Tab-separated table of N, CA, C and O in Angstrom:
chain	number	residue	atom	x	y	z
A	1235	GLN	N	27.707	-20.735	-4.800
A	1235	GLN	CA	27.157	-22.080	-4.641
A	1235	GLN	C	27.723	-22.706	-3.372
A	1235	GLN	O	28.910	-22.574	-3.072
A	1236	VAL	N	26.890	-23.379	-2.617
A	1236	VAL	CA	27.294	-24.056	-1.392
A	1236	VAL	C	26.885	-25.518	-1.495
A	1236	VAL	O	25.751	-25.823	-1.874
A	1237	GLN	N	27.798	-26.406	-1.178
A	1237	GLN	CA	27.489	-27.834	-1.107
A	1237	GLN	C	27.591	-28.285	0.341
A	1237	GLN	O	28.543	-27.932	1.044
A	1238	LEU	N	26.625	-29.078	0.760
A	1238	LEU	CA	26.546	-29.512	2.148
A	1238	LEU	C	26.633	-31.034	2.222
A	1238	LEU	O	25.978	-31.734	1.446
A	1239	VAL	N	27.423	-31.524	3.169
A	1239	VAL	CA	27.558	-32.962	3.375
A	1239	VAL	C	27.359	-33.255	4.860
A	1239	VAL	O	28.146	-32.787	5.704
A	1240	GLU	N	26.339	-34.040	5.161
A	1240	GLU	CA	26.072	-34.439	6.535
A	1240	GLU	C	26.807	-35.731	6.860
A	1240	GLU	O	27.020	-36.575	5.989
A	1241	SER	N	27.155	-35.866	8.122
A	1241	SER	CA	27.776	-37.108	8.603
A	1241	SER	C	27.479	-37.258	10.081
A	1241	SER	O	26.975	-36.324	10.717
A	1242	GLY	N	27.795	-38.435	10.608
A	1242	GLY	CA	27.641	-38.658	12.040
A	1242	GLY	C	26.433	-39.467	12.433
A	1242	GLY	O	26.259	-39.795	13.610
A	1243	GLY	N	25.587	-39.784	11.472
A	1243	GLY	CA	24.437	-40.600	11.796
A	1243	GLY	C	24.831	-42.041	12.065
A	1243	GLY	O	25.982	-42.435	11.887
A	1244	GLY	N	23.859	-42.822	12.516
A	1244	GLY	CA	24.132	-44.222	12.794
A	1244	GLY	C	23.030	-44.846	13.597
A	1244	GLY	O	21.956	-44.262	13.787
A	1245	LEU	N	23.315	-46.054	14.061
A	1245	LEU	CA	22.378	-46.799	14.904
A	1245	LEU	C	22.808	-46.650	16.358
A	1245	LEU	O	23.973	-46.932	16.688
A	1246	VAL	N	21.896	-46.245	17.195
A	1246	VAL	CA	22.218	-46.013	18.601
A	1246	VAL	C	21.048	-46.457	19.465
A	1246	VAL	O	19.889	-46.418	19.018
A	1247	GLN	N	21.338	-46.868	20.676
A	1247	GLN	CA	20.284	-47.268	21.591
A	1247	GLN	C	19.605	-46.047	22.203
A	1247	GLN	O	20.221	-44.967	22.327
A	1248	ALA	N	18.370	-46.222	22.573
A	1248	ALA	CA	17.643	-45.150	23.246
A	1248	ALA	C	18.433	-44.679	24.474
A	1248	ALA	O	19.001	-45.492	25.203
A	1249	GLY	N	18.465	-43.380	24.643
A	1249	GLY	CA	19.232	-42.788	25.725
A	1249	GLY	C	20.644	-42.393	25.342
A	1249	GLY	O	21.316	-41.680	26.090
A	1250	GLY	N	21.073	-42.837	24.193
A	1250	GLY	CA	22.415	-42.526	23.725
A	1250	GLY	C	22.516	-41.158	23.093
A	1250	GLY	O	21.551	-40.376	23.080
A	1251	SER	N	23.702	-40.878	22.566
A	1251	SER	CA	23.980	-39.566	21.975
A	1251	SER	C	24.661	-39.724	20.622
A	1251	SER	O	25.332	-40.738	20.358
A	1252	LEU	N	24.500	-38.719	19.812
A	1252	LEU	CA	25.197	-38.614	18.536
A	1252	LEU	C	25.531	-37.151	18.293
A	1252	LEU	O	24.820	-36.259	18.781
A	1253	ARG	N	26.566	-36.931	17.522
A	1253	ARG	CA	26.845	-35.584	17.043
A	1253	ARG	C	26.866	-35.612	15.527
A	1253	ARG	O	27.728	-36.266	14.924
A	1254	LEU	N	25.922	-34.917	14.940
A	1254	LEU	CA	25.868	-34.809	13.494
A	1254	LEU	C	26.684	-33.604	13.050
A	1254	LEU	O	26.721	-32.579	13.730
A	1255	SER	N	27.307	-33.741	11.901
A	1255	SER	CA	28.074	-32.638	11.327
A	1255	SER	C	27.525	-32.295	9.951
A	1255	SER	O	27.070	-33.172	9.216
A	1256	CYS	N	27.607	-31.042	9.623
A	1256	CYS	CA	27.222	-30.555	8.300
A	1256	CYS	C	28.405	-29.744	7.787
A	1256	CYS	O	28.637	-28.613	8.251
A	1257	ALA	N	29.162	-30.343	6.878
A	1257	ALA	CA	30.348	-29.690	6.335
A	1257	ALA	C	29.994	-29.020	5.020
A	1257	ALA	O	29.325	-29.611	4.166
A	1258	ALA	N	30.444	-27.788	4.876
A	1258	ALA	CA	30.070	-27.013	3.706
A	1258	ALA	C	31.275	-26.599	2.898
A	1258	ALA	O	32.363	-26.368	3.423
A	1259	SER	N	31.071	-26.526	1.616
A	1259	SER	CA	32.060	-25.924	0.727
A	1259	SER	C	31.550	-24.547	0.328
A	1259	SER	O	30.340	-24.301	0.343
A	1260	GLY	N	32.455	-23.672	-0.031
A	1260	GLY	CA	32.016	-22.340	-0.421
A	1260	GLY	C	32.414	-21.300	0.591
A	1260	GLY	O	32.199	-21.464	1.780
A	1261	ARG	N	33.006	-20.238	0.131
A	1261	ARG	CA	33.543	-19.221	1.021
A	1261	ARG	C	32.462	-18.420	1.707
A	1261	ARG	O	32.722	-17.771	2.712
A	1262	THR	N	31.236	-18.447	1.196
A	1262	THR	CA	30.191	-17.618	1.770
A	1262	THR	C	29.386	-18.337	2.840
A	1262	THR	O	28.451	-17.771	3.399
A	1263	PHE	N	29.758	-19.576	3.168
A	1263	PHE	CA	28.968	-20.355	4.123
A	1263	PHE	C	28.839	-19.642	5.443
A	1263	PHE	O	27.795	-19.687	6.085
A	1264	SER	N	29.912	-18.988	5.874
A	1264	SER	CA	29.887	-18.347	7.187
A	1264	SER	C	28.892	-17.196	7.259
A	1264	SER	O	28.600	-16.709	8.346
A	1265	SER	N	28.371	-16.756	6.145
A	1265	SER	CA	27.391	-15.673	6.144
A	1265	SER	C	25.952	-16.186	6.100
A	1265	SER	O	25.011	-15.384	6.089
A	1266	TYR	N	25.780	-17.510	6.117
A	1266	TYR	CA	24.450	-18.099	5.992
A	1266	TYR	C	23.921	-18.628	7.315
A	1266	TYR	O	24.659	-19.226	8.088
A	1267	GLY	N	22.634	-18.465	7.502
A	1267	GLY	CA	21.969	-19.225	8.539
A	1267	GLY	C	21.876	-20.683	8.109
A	1267	GLY	O	21.854	-20.995	6.910
A	1268	VAL	N	21.847	-21.575	9.070
A	1268	VAL	CA	21.803	-23.014	8.792
A	1268	VAL	C	20.725	-23.648	9.646
A	1268	VAL	O	20.559	-23.310	10.818
A	1269	GLY	N	20.017	-24.575	9.042
A	1269	GLY	CA	19.003	-25.304	9.783
A	1269	GLY	C	19.190	-26.800	9.656
A	1269	GLY	O	19.812	-27.289	8.702
A	1270	TRP	N	18.699	-27.512	10.643
A	1270	TRP	CA	18.598	-28.974	10.587
A	1270	TRP	C	17.127	-29.335	10.523
A	1270	TRP	O	16.310	-28.777	11.264
A	1271	PHE	N	16.830	-30.268	9.634
A	1271	PHE	CA	15.486	-30.805	9.485
A	1271	PHE	C	15.586	-32.322	9.527
A	1271	PHE	O	16.669	-32.885	9.361
A	1272	ARG	N	14.468	-32.978	9.733
A	1272	ARG	CA	14.479	-34.443	9.718
A	1272	ARG	C	13.194	-34.962	9.096
A	1272	ARG	O	12.159	-34.301	9.131
A	1273	GLN	N	13.307	-36.159	8.545
A	1273	GLN	CA	12.152	-36.801	7.948
A	1273	GLN	C	12.110	-38.253	8.384
A	1273	GLN	O	13.016	-39.036	8.048
A	1274	ALA	N	11.088	-38.585	9.126
A	1274	ALA	CA	10.882	-39.956	9.567
A	1274	ALA	C	10.117	-40.725	8.492
A	1274	ALA	O	9.415	-40.123	7.671
A	1275	PRO	N	10.217	-42.046	8.496
A	1275	PRO	CA	9.502	-42.846	7.498
A	1275	PRO	C	8.004	-42.548	7.513
A	1275	PRO	O	7.369	-42.557	8.570
A	1276	GLY	N	7.465	-42.263	6.345
A	1276	GLY	CA	6.040	-42.031	6.220
A	1276	GLY	C	5.559	-40.680	6.708
A	1276	GLY	O	4.348	-40.434	6.754
A	1277	LYS	N	6.498	-39.810	7.083
A	1277	LYS	CA	6.113	-38.499	7.605
A	1277	LYS	C	6.734	-37.390	6.766
A	1277	LYS	O	7.694	-37.597	6.020
A	1278	GLU	N	6.197	-36.198	6.916
A	1278	GLU	CA	6.764	-35.051	6.235
A	1278	GLU	C	8.034	-34.591	6.951
A	1278	GLU	O	8.214	-34.823	8.148
A	1279	ARG	N	8.868	-33.922	6.190
A	1279	ARG	CA	10.079	-33.374	6.780
A	1279	ARG	C	9.695	-32.271	7.768
A	1279	ARG	O	8.790	-31.470	7.512
A	1280	GLU	N	10.410	-32.234	8.894
A	1280	GLU	CA	10.090	-31.262	9.920
A	1280	GLU	C	11.337	-30.537	10.400
A	1280	GLU	O	12.455	-31.062	10.339
A	1281	PHE	N	11.128	-29.344	10.901
A	1281	PHE	CA	12.194	-28.521	11.434
A	1281	PHE	C	12.705	-29.092	12.750
A	1281	PHE	O	11.924	-29.572	13.581
A	1282	VAL	N	14.019	-28.990	12.938
A	1282	VAL	CA	14.626	-29.453	14.185
A	1282	VAL	C	15.288	-28.284	14.910
A	1282	VAL	O	14.983	-28.014	16.066
A	1283	ALA	N	16.212	-27.598	14.232
A	1283	ALA	CA	16.963	-26.521	14.871
A	1283	ALA	C	17.559	-25.618	13.814
A	1283	ALA	O	17.745	-26.021	12.666
A	1284	ALA	N	17.869	-24.378	14.211
A	1284	ALA	CA	18.500	-23.433	13.295
A	1284	ALA	C	19.471	-22.556	14.065
A	1284	ALA	O	19.326	-22.347	15.274
A	1285	ILE	N	20.453	-22.043	13.333
A	1285	ILE	CA	21.443	-21.156	13.930
A	1285	ILE	C	21.752	-20.046	12.938
A	1285	ILE	O	21.790	-20.279	11.720
A	1286	ASN	N	21.939	-18.833	13.438
A	1286	ASN	CA	22.217	-17.733	12.520
A	1286	ASN	C	23.678	-17.748	12.087
A	1286	ASN	O	24.476	-18.578	12.531
A	1287	TRP	N	24.032	-16.826	11.212
A	1287	TRP	CA	25.353	-16.900	10.583
A	1287	TRP	C	26.477	-16.754	11.599
A	1287	TRP	O	27.536	-17.348	11.458
A	1288	ARG	N	26.209	-15.979	12.655
A	1288	ARG	CA	27.274	-15.728	13.617
A	1288	ARG	C	27.298	-16.755	14.748
A	1288	ARG	O	28.252	-16.824	15.505
A	1289	GLY	N	26.215	-17.517	14.865
A	1289	GLY	CA	26.119	-18.467	15.963
A	1289	GLY	C	25.573	-17.852	17.233
A	1289	GLY	O	25.589	-18.508	18.281
A	1290	SER	N	25.089	-16.634	17.146
A	1290	SER	CA	24.621	-15.926	18.331
A	1290	SER	C	23.146	-16.143	18.622
A	1290	SER	O	22.667	-15.772	19.697
A	1291	SER	N	22.432	-16.745	17.676
A	1291	SER	CA	21.006	-16.972	17.856
A	1291	SER	C	20.653	-18.365	17.376
A	1291	SER	O	21.097	-18.791	16.309
A	1292	THR	N	19.871	-19.080	18.174
A	1292	THR	CA	19.447	-20.424	17.814
A	1292	THR	C	17.945	-20.565	18.016
A	1292	THR	O	17.320	-19.804	18.755
A	1293	SER	N	17.399	-21.569	17.353
A	1293	SER	CA	15.977	-21.854	17.456
A	1293	SER	C	15.795	-23.360	17.420
A	1293	SER	O	16.527	-24.053	16.699
A	1294	TYR	N	14.840	-23.868	18.194
A	1294	TYR	CA	14.620	-25.311	18.278
A	1294	TYR	C	13.142	-25.647	18.180
A	1294	TYR	O	12.291	-24.879	18.653
A	1295	ALA	N	12.872	-26.808	17.612
A	1295	ALA	CA	11.529	-27.349	17.694
A	1295	ALA	C	11.249	-27.733	19.139
A	1295	ALA	O	12.153	-28.152	19.871
A	1296	GLN	N	10.014	-27.591	19.534
A	1296	GLN	CA	9.660	-27.874	20.928
A	1296	GLN	C	10.009	-29.307	21.314
A	1296	GLN	O	10.411	-29.575	22.447
A	1297	SER	N	9.872	-30.216	20.362
A	1297	SER	CA	10.073	-31.636	20.646
A	1297	SER	C	11.523	-31.991	20.959
A	1297	SER	O	11.790	-33.074	21.491
A	1298	VAL	N	12.455	-31.097	20.642
A	1298	VAL	CA	13.864	-31.425	20.854
A	1298	VAL	C	14.543	-30.481	21.842
A	1298	VAL	O	15.719	-30.694	22.194
A	1299	LYS	N	13.836	-29.495	22.321
A	1299	LYS	CA	14.434	-28.545	23.254
A	1299	LYS	C	14.957	-29.262	24.497
A	1299	LYS	O	14.292	-30.118	25.059
A	1300	GLY	N	16.150	-28.904	24.883
A	1300	GLY	CA	16.767	-29.505	26.046
A	1300	GLY	C	17.559	-30.771	25.740
A	1300	GLY	O	18.351	-31.219	26.572
A	1301	ARG	N	17.350	-31.351	24.562
A	1301	ARG	CA	18.090	-32.569	24.182
A	1301	ARG	C	19.044	-32.325	23.016
A	1301	ARG	O	20.071	-32.990	22.906
A	1302	PHE	N	18.683	-31.407	22.134
A	1302	PHE	CA	19.480	-31.123	20.944
A	1302	PHE	C	20.163	-29.768	21.110
A	1302	PHE	O	19.568	-28.833	21.644
A	1303	THR	N	21.387	-29.672	20.614
A	1303	THR	CA	22.107	-28.405	20.628
A	1303	THR	C	22.754	-28.184	19.270
A	1303	THR	O	23.521	-29.039	18.798
A	1304	ILE	N	22.452	-27.051	18.661
A	1304	ILE	CA	23.056	-26.700	17.387
A	1304	ILE	C	24.180	-25.707	17.636
A	1304	ILE	O	24.071	-24.825	18.494
A	1305	SER	N	25.266	-25.879	16.908
A	1305	SER	CA	26.405	-24.975	17.039
A	1305	SER	C	27.131	-24.915	15.699
A	1305	SER	O	26.847	-25.708	14.796
A	1306	ARG	N	28.052	-23.991	15.590
A	1306	ARG	CA	28.784	-23.889	14.330
A	1306	ARG	C	30.216	-23.424	14.584
A	1306	ARG	O	30.490	-22.730	15.567
A	1307	ASP	N	31.087	-23.827	13.660
A	1307	ASP	CA	32.477	-23.397	13.657
A	1307	ASP	C	32.747	-22.856	12.264
A	1307	ASP	O	32.999	-23.632	11.333
A	1308	ASN	N	32.651	-21.569	12.105
A	1308	ASN	CA	32.794	-20.986	10.767
A	1308	ASN	C	34.212	-21.137	10.216
A	1308	ASN	O	34.393	-21.167	9.002
A	1309	ALA	N	35.186	-21.248	11.097
A	1309	ALA	CA	36.549	-21.472	10.613
A	1309	ALA	C	36.677	-22.822	9.929
A	1309	ALA	O	37.534	-23.010	9.059
A	1310	LYS	N	35.822	-23.765	10.325
A	1310	LYS	CA	35.834	-25.103	9.730
A	1310	LYS	C	34.685	-25.300	8.750
A	1310	LYS	O	34.495	-26.409	8.249
A	1311	ASN	N	33.904	-24.249	8.516
A	1311	ASN	CA	32.750	-24.371	7.625
A	1311	ASN	C	31.848	-25.535	8.012
A	1311	ASN	O	31.381	-26.304	7.155
A	1312	THR	N	31.600	-25.678	9.290
A	1312	THR	CA	30.844	-26.831	9.774
A	1312	THR	C	29.817	-26.399	10.819
A	1312	THR	O	30.105	-25.556	11.669
A	1313	VAL	N	28.651	-26.999	10.714
A	1313	VAL	CA	27.606	-26.842	11.718
A	1313	VAL	C	27.353	-28.202	12.357
A	1313	VAL	O	27.372	-29.224	11.655
A	1314	TYR	N	27.128	-28.198	13.638
A	1314	TYR	CA	26.951	-29.439	14.383
A	1314	TYR	C	25.550	-29.514	14.985
A	1314	TYR	O	24.937	-28.489	15.282
A	1315	LEU	N	25.101	-30.732	15.184
A	1315	LEU	CA	23.876	-30.969	15.936
A	1315	LEU	C	24.178	-32.062	16.954
A	1315	LEU	O	24.336	-33.228	16.583
A	1316	GLN	N	24.297	-31.660	18.194
A	1316	GLN	CA	24.512	-32.612	19.286
A	1316	GLN	C	23.147	-33.119	19.731
A	1316	GLN	O	22.270	-32.324	20.069
A	1317	ILE	N	22.994	-34.429	19.721
A	1317	ILE	CA	21.715	-35.040	20.064
A	1317	ILE	C	21.926	-35.932	21.278
A	1317	ILE	O	22.678	-36.908	21.202
A	1318	ASN	N	21.276	-35.604	22.359
A	1318	ASN	CA	21.382	-36.389	23.589
A	1318	ASN	C	20.045	-37.025	23.930
A	1318	ASN	O	19.002	-36.634	23.413
A	1319	SER	N	20.091	-37.999	24.814
A	1319	SER	CA	18.868	-38.673	25.290
A	1319	SER	C	17.980	-39.086	24.127
A	1319	SER	O	16.775	-38.797	24.099
A	1320	LEU	N	18.589	-39.772	23.177
A	1320	LEU	CA	17.862	-40.154	21.968
A	1320	LEU	C	16.673	-41.049	22.291
A	1320	LEU	O	16.733	-41.897	23.188
A	1321	LYS	N	15.613	-40.848	21.517
A	1321	LYS	CA	14.388	-41.622	21.655
A	1321	LYS	C	14.095	-42.321	20.323
A	1321	LYS	O	14.499	-41.831	19.263
A	1322	PRO	N	13.374	-43.421	20.361
A	1322	PRO	CA	13.030	-44.080	19.101
A	1322	PRO	C	12.340	-43.141	18.110
A	1322	PRO	O	12.543	-43.270	16.885
A	1323	GLU	N	11.560	-42.203	18.614
A	1323	GLU	CA	10.872	-41.274	17.712
A	1323	GLU	C	11.803	-40.258	17.058
A	1323	GLU	O	11.384	-39.483	16.199
A	1324	ASP	N	13.072	-40.245	17.449
A	1324	ASP	CA	14.057	-39.411	16.766
A	1324	ASP	C	14.593	-40.075	15.495
A	1324	ASP	O	15.359	-39.453	14.749
A	1325	THR	N	14.203	-41.319	15.275
A	1325	THR	CA	14.645	-42.024	14.080
A	1325	THR	C	14.163	-41.289	12.826
A	1325	THR	O	12.969	-41.033	12.665
A	1326	ALA	N	15.105	-40.939	11.977
A	1326	ALA	CA	14.779	-40.153	10.787
A	1326	ALA	C	16.048	-39.945	9.963
A	1326	ALA	O	17.159	-40.215	10.435
A	1327	VAL	N	15.859	-39.447	8.772
A	1327	VAL	CA	16.975	-38.904	8.004
A	1327	VAL	C	17.086	-37.430	8.370
A	1327	VAL	O	16.098	-36.693	8.320
A	1328	TYR	N	18.294	-37.044	8.757
A	1328	TYR	CA	18.531	-35.670	9.182
A	1328	TYR	C	19.239	-34.911	8.061
A	1328	TYR	O	20.257	-35.377	7.532
A	1329	TYR	N	18.684	-33.748	7.743
A	1329	TYR	CA	19.210	-32.915	6.672
A	1329	TYR	C	19.678	-31.581	7.228
A	1329	TYR	O	19.015	-31.010	8.104
A	1330	CYS	N	20.768	-31.076	6.694
A	1330	CYS	CA	21.097	-29.696	6.981
A	1330	CYS	C	20.805	-28.854	5.743
A	1330	CYS	O	20.820	-29.347	4.613
A	1331	ALA	N	20.523	-27.597	6.002
A	1331	ALA	CA	20.169	-26.662	4.940
A	1331	ALA	C	20.784	-25.314	5.249
A	1331	ALA	O	20.915	-24.938	6.420
A	1332	ALA	N	21.158	-24.578	4.223
A	1332	ALA	CA	21.823	-23.289	4.420
A	1332	ALA	C	21.175	-22.212	3.563
A	1332	ALA	O	20.541	-22.493	2.540
A	1333	GLY	N	21.359	-20.995	4.010
A	1333	GLY	CA	20.887	-19.864	3.230
A	1333	GLY	C	19.574	-19.295	3.712
A	1333	GLY	O	19.060	-18.349	3.116
A	1334	GLY	N	19.023	-19.869	4.756
A	1334	GLY	CA	17.748	-19.376	5.261
A	1334	GLY	C	17.819	-19.132	6.751
A	1334	GLY	O	18.902	-19.007	7.333
A	1335	TRP	N	16.651	-19.106	7.334
A	1335	TRP	CA	16.605	-18.929	8.790
A	1335	TRP	C	15.286	-19.479	9.315
A	1335	TRP	O	14.251	-19.314	8.687
A	1336	GLY	N	15.364	-20.108	10.474
A	1336	GLY	CA	14.165	-20.535	11.153
A	1336	GLY	C	13.612	-21.840	10.642
A	1336	GLY	O	14.318	-22.670	10.058
A	1337	SER	N	12.321	-22.010	10.853
A	1337	SER	CA	11.685	-23.304	10.644
A	1337	SER	C	11.056	-23.498	9.276
A	1337	SER	O	10.526	-24.569	8.990
A	1338	THR	N	11.102	-22.489	8.425
A	1338	THR	CA	10.430	-22.585	7.136
A	1338	THR	C	11.373	-23.108	6.074
A	1338	THR	O	12.364	-22.465	5.739
A	1339	GLU	N	11.045	-24.282	5.525
A	1339	GLU	CA	11.949	-24.940	4.581
A	1339	GLU	C	12.246	-24.088	3.355
A	1339	GLU	O	13.388	-24.068	2.888
A	1340	ASN	N	11.255	-23.417	2.831
A	1340	ASN	CA	11.470	-22.750	1.550
A	1340	ASN	C	12.296	-21.472	1.660
A	1340	ASN	O	12.524	-20.797	0.652
A	1341	THR	N	12.756	-21.152	2.842
A	1341	THR	CA	13.691	-20.034	2.968
A	1341	THR	C	15.134	-20.483	2.743
A	1341	THR	O	16.019	-19.651	2.602
A	1342	TYR	N	15.359	-21.779	2.706
A	1342	TYR	CA	16.707	-22.306	2.566
A	1342	TYR	C	17.029	-22.620	1.106
A	1342	TYR	O	16.228	-23.221	0.397
A	1343	ASP	N	18.212	-22.214	0.695
A	1343	ASP	CA	18.606	-22.350	-0.708
A	1343	ASP	C	19.369	-23.644	-0.994
A	1343	ASP	O	19.345	-24.137	-2.122
A	1344	TYR	N	20.075	-24.160	0.000
A	1344	TYR	CA	20.964	-25.299	-0.219
A	1344	TYR	C	20.645	-26.399	0.773
A	1344	TYR	O	20.408	-26.125	1.954
A	1345	TRP	N	20.687	-27.635	0.270
A	1345	TRP	CA	20.367	-28.804	1.093
A	1345	TRP	C	21.412	-29.891	0.902
A	1345	TRP	O	21.940	-30.082	-0.202
A	1346	GLY	N	21.666	-30.599	1.996
A	1346	GLY	CA	22.509	-31.776	1.902
A	1346	GLY	C	21.684	-33.008	1.556
A	1346	GLY	O	20.464	-32.932	1.395
A	1347	GLN	N	22.377	-34.144	1.466
A	1347	GLN	CA	21.731	-35.403	1.080
A	1347	GLN	C	21.141	-36.140	2.277
A	1347	GLN	O	20.358	-37.073	2.094
A	1348	GLY	N	21.533	-35.766	3.456
A	1348	GLY	CA	20.967	-36.373	4.644
A	1348	GLY	C	21.840	-37.455	5.251
A	1348	GLY	O	22.662	-38.081	4.566
A	1349	THR	N	21.647	-37.680	6.530
A	1349	THR	CA	22.321	-38.768	7.242
A	1349	THR	C	21.279	-39.478	8.101
A	1349	THR	O	20.441	-38.838	8.743
A	1350	GLN	N	21.324	-40.812	8.083
A	1350	GLN	CA	20.303	-41.600	8.775
A	1350	GLN	C	20.650	-41.732	10.252
A	1350	GLN	O	21.771	-42.100	10.619
A	1351	VAL	N	19.662	-41.478	11.082
A	1351	VAL	CA	19.764	-41.736	12.517
A	1351	VAL	C	18.686	-42.755	12.874
A	1351	VAL	O	17.508	-42.543	12.588
A	1352	THR	N	19.114	-43.854	13.458
A	1352	THR	CA	18.185	-44.894	13.865
A	1352	THR	C	18.379	-45.169	15.353
A	1352	THR	O	19.498	-45.443	15.787
A	1353	VAL	N	17.295	-45.074	16.094
A	1353	VAL	CA	17.347	-45.265	17.541
A	1353	VAL	C	16.569	-46.523	17.897
A	1353	VAL	O	15.377	-46.622	17.597
A	1354	SER	N	17.238	-47.461	18.511
A	1354	SER	CA	16.591	-48.703	18.913
A	1354	SER	C	16.123	-48.601	20.357
A	1354	SER	O	16.759	-47.968	21.192
A	1355	SER	N	15.016	-49.250	20.642
A	1355	SER	CA	14.445	-49.197	22.005
A	1355	SER	C	14.973	-50.315	22.868
A	1355	SER	O	15.629	-51.232	22.402
């Protein structure tokens, strides 16, 4: 069993940066791929980024390429999402998920509760 807790969200002005963290419990976390997803008000949840268990392969949604960077520190059981050049359309609840790979939600077995990111213009 893996439990995920996201943190690092907040209110930020457009153009600013945030670093989201996804802290996991469970000794097997380092063997899991991890993804970040987000859900804006009134919209479906969408894929943002993913990283494989070793951190050697990453994948990004086209809308965030060049602005978002996913990374992981398996010694700390934590995955990060660095978000730069924030835009109002990045406003959403950001979720991390583990146990899957890529952009398909139903491949992931474990989900966190989410952290709110709000970008003001």
